[in-house]
Every structure is written in C-alpha cells, then in structure tokens.
Coordinates of C-alpha atoms and ligand atoms in Angstrom, one line a residue:
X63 CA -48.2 -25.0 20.6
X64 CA -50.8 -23.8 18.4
X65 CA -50.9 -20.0 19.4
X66 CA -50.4 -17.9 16.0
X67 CA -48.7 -15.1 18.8
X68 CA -47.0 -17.5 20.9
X69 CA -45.3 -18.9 17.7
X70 CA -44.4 -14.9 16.7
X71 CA -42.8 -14.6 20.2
X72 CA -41.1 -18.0 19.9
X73 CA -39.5 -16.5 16.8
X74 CA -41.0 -19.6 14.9
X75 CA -42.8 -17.7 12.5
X76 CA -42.1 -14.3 11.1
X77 CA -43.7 -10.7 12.0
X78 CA -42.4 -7.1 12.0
X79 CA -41.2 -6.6 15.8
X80 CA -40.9 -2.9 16.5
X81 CA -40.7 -3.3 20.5
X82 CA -39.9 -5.2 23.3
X83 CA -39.3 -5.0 26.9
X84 CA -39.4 -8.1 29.3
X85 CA -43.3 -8.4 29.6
X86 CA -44.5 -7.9 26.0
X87 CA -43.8 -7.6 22.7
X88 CA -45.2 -4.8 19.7
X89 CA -45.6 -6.3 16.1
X90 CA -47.4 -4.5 13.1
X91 CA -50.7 -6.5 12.9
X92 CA -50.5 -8.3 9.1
X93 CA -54.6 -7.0 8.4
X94 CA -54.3 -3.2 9.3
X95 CA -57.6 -0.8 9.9
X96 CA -54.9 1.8 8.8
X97 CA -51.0 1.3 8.0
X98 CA -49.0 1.4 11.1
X99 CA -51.7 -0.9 13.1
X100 CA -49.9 -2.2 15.7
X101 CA -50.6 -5.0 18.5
X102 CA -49.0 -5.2 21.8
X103 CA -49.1 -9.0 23.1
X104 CA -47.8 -10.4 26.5
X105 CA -44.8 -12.7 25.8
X106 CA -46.5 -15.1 27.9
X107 CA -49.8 -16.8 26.7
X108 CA -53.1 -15.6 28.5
X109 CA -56.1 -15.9 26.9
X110 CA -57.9 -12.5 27.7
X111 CA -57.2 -9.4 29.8
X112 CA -58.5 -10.7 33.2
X113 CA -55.8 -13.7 33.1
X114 CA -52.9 -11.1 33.0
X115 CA -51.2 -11.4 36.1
X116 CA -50.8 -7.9 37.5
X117 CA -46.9 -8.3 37.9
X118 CA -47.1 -8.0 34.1
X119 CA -49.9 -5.1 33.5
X120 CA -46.9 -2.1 33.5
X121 CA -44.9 -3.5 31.3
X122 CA -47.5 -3.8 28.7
X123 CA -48.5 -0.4 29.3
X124 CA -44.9 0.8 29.3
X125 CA -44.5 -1.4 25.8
X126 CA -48.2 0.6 24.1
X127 CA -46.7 4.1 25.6
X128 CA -43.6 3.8 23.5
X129 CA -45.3 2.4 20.4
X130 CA -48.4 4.7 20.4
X131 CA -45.7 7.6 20.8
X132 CA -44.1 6.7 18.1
X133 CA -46.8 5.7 15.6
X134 CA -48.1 9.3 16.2
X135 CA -44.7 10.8 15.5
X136 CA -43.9 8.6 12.4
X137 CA -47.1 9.6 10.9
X138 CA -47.6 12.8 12.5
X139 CA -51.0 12.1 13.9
X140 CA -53.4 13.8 15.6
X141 CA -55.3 11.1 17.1
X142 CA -55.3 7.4 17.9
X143 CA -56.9 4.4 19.7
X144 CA -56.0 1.5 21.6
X145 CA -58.5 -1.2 22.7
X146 CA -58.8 -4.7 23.2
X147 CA -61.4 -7.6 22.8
X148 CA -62.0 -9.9 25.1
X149 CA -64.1 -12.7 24.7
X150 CA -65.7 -14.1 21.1
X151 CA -69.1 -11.4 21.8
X152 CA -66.6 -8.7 21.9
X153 CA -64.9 -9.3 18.5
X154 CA -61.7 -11.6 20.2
X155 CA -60.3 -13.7 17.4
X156 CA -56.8 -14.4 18.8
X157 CA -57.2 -15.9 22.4
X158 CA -53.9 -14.6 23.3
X159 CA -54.8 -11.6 25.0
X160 CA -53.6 -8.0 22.9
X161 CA -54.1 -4.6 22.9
X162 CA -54.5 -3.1 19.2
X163 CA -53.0 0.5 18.5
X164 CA -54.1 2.5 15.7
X165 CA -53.8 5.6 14.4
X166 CA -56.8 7.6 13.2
X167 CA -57.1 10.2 10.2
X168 CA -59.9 12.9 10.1
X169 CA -63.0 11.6 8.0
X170 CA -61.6 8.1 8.0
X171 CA -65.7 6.8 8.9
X172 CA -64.2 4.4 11.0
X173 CA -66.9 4.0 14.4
X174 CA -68.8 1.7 16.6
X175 CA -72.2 2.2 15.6
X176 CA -74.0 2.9 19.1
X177 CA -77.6 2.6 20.7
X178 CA -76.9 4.9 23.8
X179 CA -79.4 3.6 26.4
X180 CA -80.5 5.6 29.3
X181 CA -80.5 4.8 33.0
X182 CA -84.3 5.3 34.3
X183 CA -85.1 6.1 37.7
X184 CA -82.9 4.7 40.4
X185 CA -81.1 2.4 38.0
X186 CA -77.7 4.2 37.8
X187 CA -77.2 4.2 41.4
X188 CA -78.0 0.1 41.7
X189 CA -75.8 -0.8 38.9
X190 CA -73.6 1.3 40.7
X191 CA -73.5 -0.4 43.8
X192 CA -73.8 -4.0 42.1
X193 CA -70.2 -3.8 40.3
X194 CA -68.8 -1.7 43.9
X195 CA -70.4 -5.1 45.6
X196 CA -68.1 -7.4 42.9
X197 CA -65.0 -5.5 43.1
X198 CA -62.4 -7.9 44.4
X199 CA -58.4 -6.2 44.8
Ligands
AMP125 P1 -58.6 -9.7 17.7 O1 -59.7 -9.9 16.7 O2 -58.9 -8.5 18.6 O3 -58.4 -11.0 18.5 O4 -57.3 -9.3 17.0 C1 -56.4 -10.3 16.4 C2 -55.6 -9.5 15.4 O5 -54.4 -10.3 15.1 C3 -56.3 -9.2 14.1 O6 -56.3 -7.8 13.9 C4 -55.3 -9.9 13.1 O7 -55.2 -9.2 11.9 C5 -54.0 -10.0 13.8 N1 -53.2 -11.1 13.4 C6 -53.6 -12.5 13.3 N2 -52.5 -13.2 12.9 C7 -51.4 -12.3 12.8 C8 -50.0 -12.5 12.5 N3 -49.5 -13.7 12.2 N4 -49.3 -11.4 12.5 C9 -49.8 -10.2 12.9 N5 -51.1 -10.0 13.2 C10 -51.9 -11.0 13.2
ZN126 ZN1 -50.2 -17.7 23.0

C-alpha cells in the first residue's frame, strides 16, 4: 500500500487526527497555508472526487462541517475556504481524493491570480446546453 493517506488511516504512520465519523477522517495537513490547515480524506482510497461513491459524499461533508466550525471558533475567524484538486493540471499531489480547509486572515495576499474571460455572443447559452447534454444522475 503505497498511499501516504491510506497509511495515516491505517494508523501505520502518524498524523494529528482531529475528527472522524465512519466515512472520513480530518487530520492537520503537515505543510499549512496557515496554522490550523486541515484536510478531510475518505477512509477509503479513491483517487479524485468523481470516484467517491455517493453513499459516502455526506459523511465527508458532515466530517468538513464539524471541522470548519471548529477551526473558525478555535481561531476566531472570520473567513475560510475549502477546495479540492483533482487531477495533476489542477494542483493534485496526493491521489487520494481530499478536501483542504483553511482559514483565512485579512491582508493574508493569499489568491488565485485570474484571467476572467468573457462569453461572446451566443457562447454562454451553448456551453450551457453542452454540460446540461453530459449531465448523467
Ligand atoms: P494536494 O496537493 O491537493 O493533493 O494536497 C495534498 C496535501 O497533503 C498537501 O497540502 C500536503 O501538505 C499534505 N500532506 C502530504 N503528506 C501529508 C502527511 N503525511 N500528513 C499530513 N498532510 C500531508
Ligand atoms: Zn489511499
């Protein structure tokens, strides 16, 4: 098993656990963007977001409600964020899928640097219509 998070959930190699329910586990993540950085990680291995089997989407929710509430009380914050990449183009590093939580401080200069496009013409409405054509329940 060479999963760095399904060793953590295995208990085979440390990290600070601060929740669990029976879908996923919340440890501090060892290289924070601020202290208190925390990941919440499926307790069983899939690689990104789209391989989460939906039986097991509200208990990670339920496990980054509880943890974002309480990182915001323990630090008394007034804002956070909680994102994941998927895939190596969006900045994935662990193919276990996660979902980061972290808080935020005023002036901390921490941003995506955007290029905003603009839709042109009709080309709103057909991108539109081509991910309403792909959507599969
Ligand atoms: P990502 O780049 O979105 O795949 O995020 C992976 C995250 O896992 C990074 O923020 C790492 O700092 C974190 N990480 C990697 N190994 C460990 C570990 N052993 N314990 C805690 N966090 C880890
Ligand atoms: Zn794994």
């Amino acid at each position: 098993m060479a999963c760095i998070f399904c060793k953590i959930i295995a208990k085979e190699i440390p990290a600070e656990i601060l929740f669990e329910n029976d879908s996923a586990i919340a440890i501090l993540d060892v290289n924070p963007i601020h202290y208190g950085h925390a990941l919440v990680i499926p307790k069983n291995h899939h690689k990104d977001f789209l391989e989460v089997p939906e039986n097991e989407l509200p208990g990670m929710m339920h496990a980054v409600h509880v943890v974002a509430r309480a990182i915001v009380k323990s630090f008394d914050l007034r804002g956070f964020n909680f994102f994941s990449n998927n895939g190596t183009v969006a900045g994935q590093s662990v193919f276990h899928f996660h979902i980061h939580i972290t808080p935020r401080y005023p002036d901390d200069n921490i941003r995506f640097v955007l290029q905003l496009k603009r839709y042109e013409g009709e080309e709103m409405k057909d991108v539109a219509a081509k991910i309403r054509a792909s959507i599969q329940e």
